[in-house]
CSV table of C-alpha atoms and ligand atoms in Angstrom, one decimal:
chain,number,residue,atom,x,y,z
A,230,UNK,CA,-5.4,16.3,-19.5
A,231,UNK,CA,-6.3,13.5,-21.0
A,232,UNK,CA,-4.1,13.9,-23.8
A,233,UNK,CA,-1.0,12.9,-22.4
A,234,UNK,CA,-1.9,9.4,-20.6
A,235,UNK,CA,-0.9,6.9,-23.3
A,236,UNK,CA,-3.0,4.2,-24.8
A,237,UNK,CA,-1.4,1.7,-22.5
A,238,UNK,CA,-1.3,3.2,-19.3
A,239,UNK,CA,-3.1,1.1,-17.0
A,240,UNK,CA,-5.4,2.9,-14.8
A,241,UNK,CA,-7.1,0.5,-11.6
A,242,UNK,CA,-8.3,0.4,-8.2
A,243,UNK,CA,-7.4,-0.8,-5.3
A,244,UNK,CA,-8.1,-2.9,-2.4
A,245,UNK,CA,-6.3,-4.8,0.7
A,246,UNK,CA,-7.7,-7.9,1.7
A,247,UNK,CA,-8.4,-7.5,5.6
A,248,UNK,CA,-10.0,-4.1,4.9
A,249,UNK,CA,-12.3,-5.6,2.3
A,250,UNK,CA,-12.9,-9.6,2.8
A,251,UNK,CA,-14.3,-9.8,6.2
A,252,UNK,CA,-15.0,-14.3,6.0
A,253,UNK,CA,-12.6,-14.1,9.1
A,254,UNK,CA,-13.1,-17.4,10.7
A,255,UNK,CA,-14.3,-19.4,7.2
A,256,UNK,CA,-12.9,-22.2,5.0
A,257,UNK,CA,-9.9,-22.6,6.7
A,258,UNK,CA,-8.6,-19.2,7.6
A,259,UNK,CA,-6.2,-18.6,10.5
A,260,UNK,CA,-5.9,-15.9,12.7
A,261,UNK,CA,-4.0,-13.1,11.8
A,262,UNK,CA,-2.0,-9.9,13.6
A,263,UNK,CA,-5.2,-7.9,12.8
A,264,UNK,CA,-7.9,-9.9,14.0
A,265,UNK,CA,-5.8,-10.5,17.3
A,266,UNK,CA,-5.0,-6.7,17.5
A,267,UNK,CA,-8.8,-5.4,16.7
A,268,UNK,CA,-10.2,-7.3,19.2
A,269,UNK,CA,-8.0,-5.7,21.8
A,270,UNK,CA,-10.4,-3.5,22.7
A,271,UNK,CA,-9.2,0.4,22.2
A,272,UNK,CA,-6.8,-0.7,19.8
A,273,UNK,CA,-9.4,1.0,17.2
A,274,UNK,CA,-12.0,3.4,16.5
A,275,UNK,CA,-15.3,2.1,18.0
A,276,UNK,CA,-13.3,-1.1,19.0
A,277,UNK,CA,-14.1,-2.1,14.8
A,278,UNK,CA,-12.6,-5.1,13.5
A,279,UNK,CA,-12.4,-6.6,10.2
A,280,UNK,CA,-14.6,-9.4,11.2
A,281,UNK,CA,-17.1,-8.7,8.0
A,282,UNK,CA,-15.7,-5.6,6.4
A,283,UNK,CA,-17.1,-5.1,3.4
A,284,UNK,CA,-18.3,-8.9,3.0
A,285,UNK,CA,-16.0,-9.1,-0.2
A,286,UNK,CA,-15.5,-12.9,0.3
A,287,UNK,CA,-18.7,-13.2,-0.4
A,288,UNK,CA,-19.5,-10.5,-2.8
A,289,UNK,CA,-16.4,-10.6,-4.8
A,290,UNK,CA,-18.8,-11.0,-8.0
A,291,UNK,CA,-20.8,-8.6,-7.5
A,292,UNK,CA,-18.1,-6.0,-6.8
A,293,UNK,CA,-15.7,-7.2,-9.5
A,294,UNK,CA,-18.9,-6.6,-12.1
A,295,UNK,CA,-18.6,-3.2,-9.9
A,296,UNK,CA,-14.9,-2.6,-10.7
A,297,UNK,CA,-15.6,-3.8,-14.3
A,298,UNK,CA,-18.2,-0.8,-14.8
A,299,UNK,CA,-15.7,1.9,-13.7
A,300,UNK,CA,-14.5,1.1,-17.3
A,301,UNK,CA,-10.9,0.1,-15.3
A,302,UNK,CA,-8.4,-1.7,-17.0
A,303,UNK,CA,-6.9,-3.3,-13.5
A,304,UNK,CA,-7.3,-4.5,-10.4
A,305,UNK,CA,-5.2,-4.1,-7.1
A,306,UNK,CA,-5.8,-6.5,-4.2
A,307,UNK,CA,-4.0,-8.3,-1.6
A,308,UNK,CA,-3.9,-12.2,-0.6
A,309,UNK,CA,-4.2,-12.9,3.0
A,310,UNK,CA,-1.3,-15.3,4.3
A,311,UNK,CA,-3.4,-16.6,6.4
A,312,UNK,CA,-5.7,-17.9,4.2
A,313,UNK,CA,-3.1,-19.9,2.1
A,314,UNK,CA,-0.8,-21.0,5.1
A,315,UNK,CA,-3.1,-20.2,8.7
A,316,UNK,CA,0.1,-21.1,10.7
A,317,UNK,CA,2.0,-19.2,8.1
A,318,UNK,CA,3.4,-22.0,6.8
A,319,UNK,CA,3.7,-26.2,6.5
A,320,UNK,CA,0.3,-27.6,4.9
A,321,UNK,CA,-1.4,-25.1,2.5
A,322,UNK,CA,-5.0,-24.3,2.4
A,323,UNK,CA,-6.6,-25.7,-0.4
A,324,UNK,CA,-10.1,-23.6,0.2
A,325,UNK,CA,-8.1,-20.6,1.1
A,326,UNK,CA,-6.1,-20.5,-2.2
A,327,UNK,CA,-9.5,-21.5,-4.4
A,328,UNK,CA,-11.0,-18.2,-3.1
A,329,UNK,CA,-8.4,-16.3,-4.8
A,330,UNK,CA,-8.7,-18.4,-8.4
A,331,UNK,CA,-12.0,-17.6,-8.4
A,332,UNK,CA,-11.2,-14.0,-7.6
A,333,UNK,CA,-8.5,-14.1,-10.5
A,334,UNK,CA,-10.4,-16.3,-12.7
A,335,UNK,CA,-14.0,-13.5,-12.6
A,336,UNK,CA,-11.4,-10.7,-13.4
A,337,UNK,CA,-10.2,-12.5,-16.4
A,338,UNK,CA,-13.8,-13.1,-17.5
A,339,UNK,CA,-14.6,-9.2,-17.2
A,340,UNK,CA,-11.1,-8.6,-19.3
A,341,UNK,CA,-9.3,-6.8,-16.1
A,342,UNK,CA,-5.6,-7.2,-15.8
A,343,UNK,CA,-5.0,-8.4,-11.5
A,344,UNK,CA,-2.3,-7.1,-9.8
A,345,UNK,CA,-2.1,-9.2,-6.7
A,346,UNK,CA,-0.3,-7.9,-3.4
A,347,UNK,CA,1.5,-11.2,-1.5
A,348,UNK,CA,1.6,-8.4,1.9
A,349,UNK,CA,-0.7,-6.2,3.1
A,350,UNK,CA,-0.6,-6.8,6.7
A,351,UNK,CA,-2.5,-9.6,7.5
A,352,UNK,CA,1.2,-11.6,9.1
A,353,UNK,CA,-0.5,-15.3,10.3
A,354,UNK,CA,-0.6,-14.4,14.2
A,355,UNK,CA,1.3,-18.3,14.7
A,356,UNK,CA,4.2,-16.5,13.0
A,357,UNK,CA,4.0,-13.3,15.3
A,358,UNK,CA,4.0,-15.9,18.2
A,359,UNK,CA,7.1,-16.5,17.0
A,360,UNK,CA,8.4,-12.5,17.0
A,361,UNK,CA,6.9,-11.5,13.5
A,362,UNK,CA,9.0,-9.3,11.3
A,363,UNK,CA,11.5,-8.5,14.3
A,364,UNK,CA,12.5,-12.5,13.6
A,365,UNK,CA,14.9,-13.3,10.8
A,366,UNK,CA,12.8,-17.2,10.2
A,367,UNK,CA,9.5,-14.7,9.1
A,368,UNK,CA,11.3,-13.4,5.8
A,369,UNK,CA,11.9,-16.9,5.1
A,370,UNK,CA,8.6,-17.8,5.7
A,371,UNK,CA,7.1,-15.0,3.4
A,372,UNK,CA,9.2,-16.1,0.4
A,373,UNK,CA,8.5,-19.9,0.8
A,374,UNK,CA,4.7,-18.4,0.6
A,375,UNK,CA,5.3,-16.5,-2.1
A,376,UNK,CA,7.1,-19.4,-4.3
A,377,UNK,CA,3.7,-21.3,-3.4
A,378,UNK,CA,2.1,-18.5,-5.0
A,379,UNK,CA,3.6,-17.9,-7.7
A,380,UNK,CA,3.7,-21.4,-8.7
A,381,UNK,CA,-0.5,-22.1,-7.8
A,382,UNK,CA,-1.2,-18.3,-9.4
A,383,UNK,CA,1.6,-17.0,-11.6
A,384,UNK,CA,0.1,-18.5,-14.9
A,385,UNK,CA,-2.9,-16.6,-14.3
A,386,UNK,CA,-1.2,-13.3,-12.8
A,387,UNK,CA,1.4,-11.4,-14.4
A,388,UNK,CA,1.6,-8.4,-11.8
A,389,UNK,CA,2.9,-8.9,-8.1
A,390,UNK,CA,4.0,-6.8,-5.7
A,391,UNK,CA,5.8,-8.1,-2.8
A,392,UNK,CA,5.0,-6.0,0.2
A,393,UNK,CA,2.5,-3.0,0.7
A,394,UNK,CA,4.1,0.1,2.6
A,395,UNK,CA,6.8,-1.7,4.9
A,396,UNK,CA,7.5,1.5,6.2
A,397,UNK,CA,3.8,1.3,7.8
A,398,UNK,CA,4.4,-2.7,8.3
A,399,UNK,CA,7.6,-1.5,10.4
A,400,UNK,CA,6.9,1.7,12.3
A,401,UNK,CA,3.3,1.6,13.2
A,402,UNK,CA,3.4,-1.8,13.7
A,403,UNK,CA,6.3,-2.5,16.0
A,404,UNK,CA,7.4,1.2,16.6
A,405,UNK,CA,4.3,3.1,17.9
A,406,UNK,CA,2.1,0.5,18.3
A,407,UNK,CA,-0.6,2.0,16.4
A,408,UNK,CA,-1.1,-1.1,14.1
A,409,UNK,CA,-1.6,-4.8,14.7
A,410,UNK,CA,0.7,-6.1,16.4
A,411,UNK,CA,1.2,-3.1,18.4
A,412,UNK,CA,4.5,-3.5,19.8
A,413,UNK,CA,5.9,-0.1,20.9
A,414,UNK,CA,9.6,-0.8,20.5
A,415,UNK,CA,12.3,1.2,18.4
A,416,UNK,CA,14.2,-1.8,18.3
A,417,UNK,CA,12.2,-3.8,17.1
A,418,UNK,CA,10.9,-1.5,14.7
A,419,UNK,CA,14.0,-0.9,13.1
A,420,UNK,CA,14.8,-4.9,12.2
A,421,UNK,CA,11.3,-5.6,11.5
A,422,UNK,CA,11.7,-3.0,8.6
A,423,UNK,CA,15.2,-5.1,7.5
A,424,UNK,CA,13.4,-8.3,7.3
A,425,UNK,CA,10.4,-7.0,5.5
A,426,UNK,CA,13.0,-5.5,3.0
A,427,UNK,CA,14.9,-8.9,3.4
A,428,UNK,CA,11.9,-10.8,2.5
A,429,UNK,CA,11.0,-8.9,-0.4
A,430,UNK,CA,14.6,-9.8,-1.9
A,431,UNK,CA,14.2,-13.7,-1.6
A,432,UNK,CA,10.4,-13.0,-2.9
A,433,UNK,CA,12.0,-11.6,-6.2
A,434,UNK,CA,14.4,-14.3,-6.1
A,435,UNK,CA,11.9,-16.6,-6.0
A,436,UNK,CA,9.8,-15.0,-8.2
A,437,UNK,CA,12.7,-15.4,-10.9
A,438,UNK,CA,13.2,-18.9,-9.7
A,439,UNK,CA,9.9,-20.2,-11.0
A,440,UNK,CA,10.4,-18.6,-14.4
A,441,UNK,CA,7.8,-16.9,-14.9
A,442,UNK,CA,7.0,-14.5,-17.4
A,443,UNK,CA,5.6,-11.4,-15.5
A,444,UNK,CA,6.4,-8.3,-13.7
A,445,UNK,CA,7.5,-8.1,-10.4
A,446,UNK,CA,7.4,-5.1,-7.7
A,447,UNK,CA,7.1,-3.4,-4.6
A,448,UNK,CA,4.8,-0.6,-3.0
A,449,UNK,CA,6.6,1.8,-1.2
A,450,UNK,CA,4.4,4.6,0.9
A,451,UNK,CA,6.4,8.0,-0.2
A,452,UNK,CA,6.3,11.5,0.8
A,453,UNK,CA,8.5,14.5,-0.6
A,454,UNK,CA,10.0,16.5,2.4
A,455,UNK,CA,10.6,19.8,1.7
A,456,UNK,CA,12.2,22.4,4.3
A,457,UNK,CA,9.7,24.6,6.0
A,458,UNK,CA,12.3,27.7,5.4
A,459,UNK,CA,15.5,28.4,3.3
A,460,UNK,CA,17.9,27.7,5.5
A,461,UNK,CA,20.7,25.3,5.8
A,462,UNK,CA,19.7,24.0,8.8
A,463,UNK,CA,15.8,23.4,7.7
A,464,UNK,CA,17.0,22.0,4.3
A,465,UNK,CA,19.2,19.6,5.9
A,466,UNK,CA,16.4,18.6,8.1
A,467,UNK,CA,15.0,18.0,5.4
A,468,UNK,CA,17.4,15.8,3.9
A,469,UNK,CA,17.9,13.3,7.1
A,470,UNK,CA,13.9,13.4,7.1
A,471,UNK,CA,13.9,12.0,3.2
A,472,UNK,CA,16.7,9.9,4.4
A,473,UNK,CA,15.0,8.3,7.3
A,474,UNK,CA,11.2,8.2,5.6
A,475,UNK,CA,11.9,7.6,2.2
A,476,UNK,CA,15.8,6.8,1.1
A,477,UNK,CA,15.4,3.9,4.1
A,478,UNK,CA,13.5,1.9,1.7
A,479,UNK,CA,14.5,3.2,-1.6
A,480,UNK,CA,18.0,2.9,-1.5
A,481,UNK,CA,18.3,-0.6,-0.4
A,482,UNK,CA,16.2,-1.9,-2.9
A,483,UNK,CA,17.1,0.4,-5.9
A,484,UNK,CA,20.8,0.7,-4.7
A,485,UNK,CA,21.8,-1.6,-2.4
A,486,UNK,CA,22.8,0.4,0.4
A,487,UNK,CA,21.0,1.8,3.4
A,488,UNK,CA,21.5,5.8,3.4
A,489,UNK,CA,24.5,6.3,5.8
A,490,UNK,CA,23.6,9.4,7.7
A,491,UNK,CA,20.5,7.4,9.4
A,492,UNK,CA,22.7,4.3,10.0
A,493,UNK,CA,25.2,6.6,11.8
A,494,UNK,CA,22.7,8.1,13.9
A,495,UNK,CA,20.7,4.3,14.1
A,496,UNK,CA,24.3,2.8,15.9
A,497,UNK,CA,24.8,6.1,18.2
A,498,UNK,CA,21.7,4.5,19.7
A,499,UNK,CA,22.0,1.0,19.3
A,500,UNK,CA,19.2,0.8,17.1
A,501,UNK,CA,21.1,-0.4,13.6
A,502,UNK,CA,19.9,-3.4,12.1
A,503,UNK,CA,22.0,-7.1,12.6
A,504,UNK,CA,22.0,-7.9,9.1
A,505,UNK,CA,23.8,-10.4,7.1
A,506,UNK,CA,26.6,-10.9,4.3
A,507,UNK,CA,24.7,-10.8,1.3
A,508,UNK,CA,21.2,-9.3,2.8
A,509,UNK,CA,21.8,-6.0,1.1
A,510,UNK,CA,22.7,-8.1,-2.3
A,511,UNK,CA,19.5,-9.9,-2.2
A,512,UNK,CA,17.1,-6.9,-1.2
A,513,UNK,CA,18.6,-5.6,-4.3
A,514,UNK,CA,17.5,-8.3,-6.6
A,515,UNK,CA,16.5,-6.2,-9.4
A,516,UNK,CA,12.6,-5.5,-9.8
A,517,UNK,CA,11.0,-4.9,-12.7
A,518,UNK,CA,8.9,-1.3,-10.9
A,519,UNK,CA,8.1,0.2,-8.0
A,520,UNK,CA,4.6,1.2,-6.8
A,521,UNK,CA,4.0,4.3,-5.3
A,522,UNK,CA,1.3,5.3,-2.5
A,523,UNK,CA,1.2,8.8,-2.6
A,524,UNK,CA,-1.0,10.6,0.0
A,525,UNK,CA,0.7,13.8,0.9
A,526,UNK,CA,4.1,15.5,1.6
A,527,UNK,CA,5.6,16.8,4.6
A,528,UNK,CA,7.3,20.0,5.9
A,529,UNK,CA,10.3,19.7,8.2
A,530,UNK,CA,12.1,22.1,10.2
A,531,UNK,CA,15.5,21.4,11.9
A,532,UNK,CA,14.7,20.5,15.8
A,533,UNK,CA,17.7,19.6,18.1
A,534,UNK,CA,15.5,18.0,20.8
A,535,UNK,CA,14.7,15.2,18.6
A,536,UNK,CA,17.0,12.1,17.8
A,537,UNK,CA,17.1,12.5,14.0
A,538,UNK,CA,17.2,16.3,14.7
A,539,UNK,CA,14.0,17.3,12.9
A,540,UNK,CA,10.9,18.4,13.4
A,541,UNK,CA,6.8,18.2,11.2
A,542,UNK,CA,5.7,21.9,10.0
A,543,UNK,CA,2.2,22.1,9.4
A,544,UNK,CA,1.2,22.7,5.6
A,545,UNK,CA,-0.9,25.4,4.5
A,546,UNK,CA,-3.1,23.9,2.4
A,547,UNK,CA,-6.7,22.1,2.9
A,548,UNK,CA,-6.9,19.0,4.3
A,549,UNK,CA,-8.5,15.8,4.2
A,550,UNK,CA,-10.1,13.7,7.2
A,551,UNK,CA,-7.4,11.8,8.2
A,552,UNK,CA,-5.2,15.4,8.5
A,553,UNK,CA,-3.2,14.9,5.5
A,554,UNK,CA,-2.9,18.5,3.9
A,555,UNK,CA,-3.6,18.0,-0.2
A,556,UNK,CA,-0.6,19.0,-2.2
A,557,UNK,CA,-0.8,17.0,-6.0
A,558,UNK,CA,2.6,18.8,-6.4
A,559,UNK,CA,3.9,16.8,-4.4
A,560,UNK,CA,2.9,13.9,-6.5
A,561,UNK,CA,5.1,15.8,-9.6
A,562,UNK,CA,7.9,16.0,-7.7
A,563,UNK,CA,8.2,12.6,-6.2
A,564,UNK,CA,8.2,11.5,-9.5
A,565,UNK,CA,10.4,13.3,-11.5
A,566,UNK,CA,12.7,13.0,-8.2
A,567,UNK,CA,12.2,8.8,-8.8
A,568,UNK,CA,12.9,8.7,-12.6
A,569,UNK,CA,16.0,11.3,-12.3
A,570,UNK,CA,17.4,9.4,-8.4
A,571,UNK,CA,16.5,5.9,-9.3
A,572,UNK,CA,17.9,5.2,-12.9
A,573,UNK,CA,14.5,5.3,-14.8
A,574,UNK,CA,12.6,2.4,-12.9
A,575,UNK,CA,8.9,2.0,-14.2
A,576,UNK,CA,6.7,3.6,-12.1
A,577,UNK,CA,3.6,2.9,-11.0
A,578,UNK,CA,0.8,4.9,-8.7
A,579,UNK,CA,-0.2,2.1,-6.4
A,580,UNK,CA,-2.6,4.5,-4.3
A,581,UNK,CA,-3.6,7.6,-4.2
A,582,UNK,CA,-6.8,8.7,-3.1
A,583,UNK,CA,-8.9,10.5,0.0
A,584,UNK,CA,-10.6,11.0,2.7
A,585,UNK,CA,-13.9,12.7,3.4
A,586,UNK,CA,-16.7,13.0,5.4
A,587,UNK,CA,-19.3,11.7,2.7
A,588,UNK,CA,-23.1,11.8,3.1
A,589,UNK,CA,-25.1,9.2,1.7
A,590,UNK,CA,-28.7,10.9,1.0
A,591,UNK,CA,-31.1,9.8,-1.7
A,592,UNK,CA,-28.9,7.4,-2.7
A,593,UNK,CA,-26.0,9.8,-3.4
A,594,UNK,CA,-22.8,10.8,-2.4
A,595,UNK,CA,-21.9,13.8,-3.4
A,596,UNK,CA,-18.1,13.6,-2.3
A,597,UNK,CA,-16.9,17.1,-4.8
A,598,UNK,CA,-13.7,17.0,-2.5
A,599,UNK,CA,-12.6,13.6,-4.0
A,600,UNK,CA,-13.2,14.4,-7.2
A,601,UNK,CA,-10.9,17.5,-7.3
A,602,UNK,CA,-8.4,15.8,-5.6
A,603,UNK,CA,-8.4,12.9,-7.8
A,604,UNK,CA,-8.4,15.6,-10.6
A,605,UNK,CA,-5.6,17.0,-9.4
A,606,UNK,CA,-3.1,14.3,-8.9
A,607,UNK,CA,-3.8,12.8,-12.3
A,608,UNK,CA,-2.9,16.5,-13.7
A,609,UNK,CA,0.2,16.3,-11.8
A,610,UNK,CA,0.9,12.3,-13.1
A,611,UNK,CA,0.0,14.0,-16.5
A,612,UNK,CA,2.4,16.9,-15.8
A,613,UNK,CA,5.5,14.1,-15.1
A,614,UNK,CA,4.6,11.8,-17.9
A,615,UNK,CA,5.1,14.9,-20.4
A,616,UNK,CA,9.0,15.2,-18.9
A,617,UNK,CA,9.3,11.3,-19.6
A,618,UNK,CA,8.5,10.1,-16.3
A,619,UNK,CA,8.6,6.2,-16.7
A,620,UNK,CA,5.2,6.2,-15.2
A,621,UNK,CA,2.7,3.1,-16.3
A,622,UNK,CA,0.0,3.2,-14.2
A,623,UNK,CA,-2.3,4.6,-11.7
A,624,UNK,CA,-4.4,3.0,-9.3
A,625,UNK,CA,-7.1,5.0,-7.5
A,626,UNK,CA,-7.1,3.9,-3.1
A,627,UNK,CA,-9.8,2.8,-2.9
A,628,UNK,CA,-12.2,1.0,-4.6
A,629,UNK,CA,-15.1,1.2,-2.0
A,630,UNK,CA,-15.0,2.4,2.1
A,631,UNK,CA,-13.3,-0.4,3.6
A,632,UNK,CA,-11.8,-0.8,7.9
A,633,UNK,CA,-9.6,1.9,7.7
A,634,UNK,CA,-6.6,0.2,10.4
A,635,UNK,CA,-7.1,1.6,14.0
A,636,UNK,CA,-9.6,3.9,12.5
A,637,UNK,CA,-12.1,1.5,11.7
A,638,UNK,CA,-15.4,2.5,9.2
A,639,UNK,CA,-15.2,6.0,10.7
A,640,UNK,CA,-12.9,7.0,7.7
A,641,UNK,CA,-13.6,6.6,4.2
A,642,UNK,CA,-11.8,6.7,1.0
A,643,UNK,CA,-13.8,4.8,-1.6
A,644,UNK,CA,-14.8,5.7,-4.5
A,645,UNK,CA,-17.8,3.3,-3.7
A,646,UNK,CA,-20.0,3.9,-0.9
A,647,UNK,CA,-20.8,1.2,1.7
A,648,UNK,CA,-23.7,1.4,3.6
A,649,UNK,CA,-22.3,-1.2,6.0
A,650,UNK,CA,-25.7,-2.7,7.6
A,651,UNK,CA,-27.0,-3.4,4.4
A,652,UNK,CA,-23.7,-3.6,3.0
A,653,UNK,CA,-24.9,-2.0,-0.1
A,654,UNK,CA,-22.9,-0.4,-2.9
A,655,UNK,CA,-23.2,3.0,-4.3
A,656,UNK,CA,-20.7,5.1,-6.8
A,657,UNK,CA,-20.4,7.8,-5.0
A,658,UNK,CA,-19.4,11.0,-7.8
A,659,UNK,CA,-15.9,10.8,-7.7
A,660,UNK,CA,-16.7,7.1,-9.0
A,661,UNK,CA,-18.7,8.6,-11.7
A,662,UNK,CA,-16.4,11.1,-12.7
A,663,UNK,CA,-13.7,8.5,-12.5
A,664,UNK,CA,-15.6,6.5,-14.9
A,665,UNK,CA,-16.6,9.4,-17.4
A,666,UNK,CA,-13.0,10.3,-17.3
A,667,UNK,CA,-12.0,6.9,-18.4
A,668,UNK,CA,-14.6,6.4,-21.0
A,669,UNK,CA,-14.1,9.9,-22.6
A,670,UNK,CA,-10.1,8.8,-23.2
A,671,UNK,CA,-11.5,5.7,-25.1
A,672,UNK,CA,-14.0,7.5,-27.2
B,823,LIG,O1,-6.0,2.3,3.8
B,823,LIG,C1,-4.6,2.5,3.7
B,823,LIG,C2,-3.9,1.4,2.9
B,823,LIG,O2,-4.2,0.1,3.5
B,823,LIG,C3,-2.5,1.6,2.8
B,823,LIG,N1,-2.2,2.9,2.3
B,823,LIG,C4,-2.8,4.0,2.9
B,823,LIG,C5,-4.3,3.8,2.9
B,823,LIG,C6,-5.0,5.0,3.6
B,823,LIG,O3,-4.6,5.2,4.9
């Protein structure tokens, strides 16, 4: 396998900065949507919040010395707005941005390349006073932040990726509720997602703007649909289900146009976006690749009762904790579906990882599960590269157990173990087999 990763593939892990920092309330830091929606109480597992976490503000040393043993070649984390603006913007903070130099400036020291995240869900709660993403003034906010950013950190890091997941950012947060803020409104949900996209257009803008020298992109959370039988009607479920998930996000960024069968069905219930002259122009501001979360894949049968006229199919395969059935096909195919869809655009695996139920005894976790899934979704990146997939780098979600959203510590994916009252680390063996993997490519 390892034959067909080139010398310069970049291979990393990954973090998010409210699932790891904790610090909530120090140096300046204002209140985000997540600190006000955790503390609602049965908005999460156990009532958790990211309060302390995994204590990353104050063990980012440690852990990058962590990262840097893995034998990685990058790290993947996010800033928290907050920090940098607590109202979200006006005055920045001074102490807030210095946390994240000295972040940047230890991952130099230990030779790893940063790729930093400007969104990963931590929206200043001043700004969601104000309506959040469902508010037009928010994407302007975001890309005022982001010129701060890249101006203050752009010398120092060449990678950046505009928003994590907007789908997630959109839907769970403004259409179901499930995430921070919580707001259970279609509506809402629909022109939260058009301003995140919107955002991300005058981030690249101004991105260019400051002239800097780097690679800009943005994470996209992607899964391949496939029909649960052959049959016209299941395929073309299918289809609007790829449409609505997937081709919502793509195709405004990558082509400049939303797909047309989920705007028709969007304004048959009033839900289209309001958008703007030239919005679909600037959320096409070319990018220089997209990051991929890859998780799983879904299986859709036609279903008439339901608006978009599909329906979820259960897979057949194993499945991890959080009910996501493991299919590294899936991985192959998204890919080889990007390169041939979306012109070629350099790929990268943003995340991919798992969960399990992992046991820590005598000091070790013997998580086999992870391993083979990691195994086989770097056999299936291998497997793309070898049809000329643009593919350039893979970053393994997540580095250690981190506050897993509404489910709290309950579910783990690191690669790292936390034993949160101690807050000790331990590789777990998928970290160990991550790392002999990595070593025996060099050797
Ligand atoms: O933990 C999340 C991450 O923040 C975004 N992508 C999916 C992961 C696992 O659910």
């Amino acid at each position: 396998m390892e034959l067909c990763f080139p010398k310069e593939f970049i291979w990393g892990v990954a973090t998010a900065s409210y699932q790891i920092e904790g610090a909530y309330n120090e140096d300046g830091r204002g209140e985000s949507i997540w600190d006000r929606f955790s503390k609602t109480p049965g908005n999460t597992l156990n009532n958790d919040t990211g309060d302390v976490a995994c204590d990353h503000y104050h063990r980012y040393q440690e852990d990058i010395e962590l990262i840097k043993s893995l034998g990685v070649d990058a790290y993947r984390f996010s800033i928290a707005w907050p920090r940098i603006f607590p109202n979200g913007y006006g005055k920045p903070n001074l102490k807030g941005l210095d946390f994240y130099k000295r972040v940047i400036e230890e991952l130099h020291k230990h030779k790893l390349i940063p790729f930093a995240t400007l969104y990963h869900w931590d929206l200043p709660q001043a700004l969601q006073d104000k309506g959040g993403w469902a508010n037009r003034d928010t994407a302007k906010y975001f890309s005022d932040y982001a010129y701060y950013l890249f101006n203050q950190l752009g010398a120092s890091v060449s990678n950046w990726i505009t928003h994590n997941e907007p789908w997630c950012a959109a839907n769970l947060g403004y259409g179901n509720g499930h995430h921070a803020p919580g707001i259970k409104d279609k509506k809402q949900a629909v022109q939260a997602g058009h301003h995140l996209l919107y955002s991300h257009g005058l981030a690249v803008q101004a991105y260019r703007a400051a002239g800097l020298w780097g690679q800009i992109g943005i994470t996209l959370n992607l899964s391949p649909k496939y029909p649960a039988a052959a049959e016209e009607e299941d395929i073309q479920a299918a289809l609007r289900a790829d449409a609505l998930d997937n081709r919502w996000f793509l195709d405004p960024i990558l082509i400049g146009e939303y797909p047309e069968v989920i705007w028709e069905i969007y304004s048959k219930h009033g839900l289209e976006p309001q958008i703007q002259a030239d919005d679909l122009k600037i959320m096409s501001t070319p990018i220089d690749f997209l990051g991929i979360n890859y998780y799983t894949r879904s299986i859709i049968a036609s279903d008439h009762n339901n608006m978009f006229g599909f329906k979820h199919y259960p897979g057949k395969n194993e499945v991890t904790e959080m009910g996501w059935e493991i299919y590294p096909q899936g991985l192959y195919d998204l890919l080889i579906r990007l390169k041939n869809d979306y012109n070629n655009i350099p790929l990268y695996i943003t995340e991919n990882g798992a969960c399990f139920k992992d046991r820590l005894i005598n000091c070790r976790v013997n998580d086999q599960q992870r391993k083979d899934y990691l195994k086989q979704h770097f056999t299936a990146a291998c497997k793309a590269l070898s049809e000329q997939v643009p593919l350039k780098g893979y970053f393994v979600w997540s580095l250690m157990d981190n506050f897993e959203w509404a489910f709290g510590y309950e579910r783990r994916f690191g690669i790292v173990y936390i034993d949160y009252p101690t807050q000790q680390r331990f590789l777990k063996d998928s970290a160990k087999w991550y790392r002999d993997f990595l070593n025996s490519k060099r050797s």
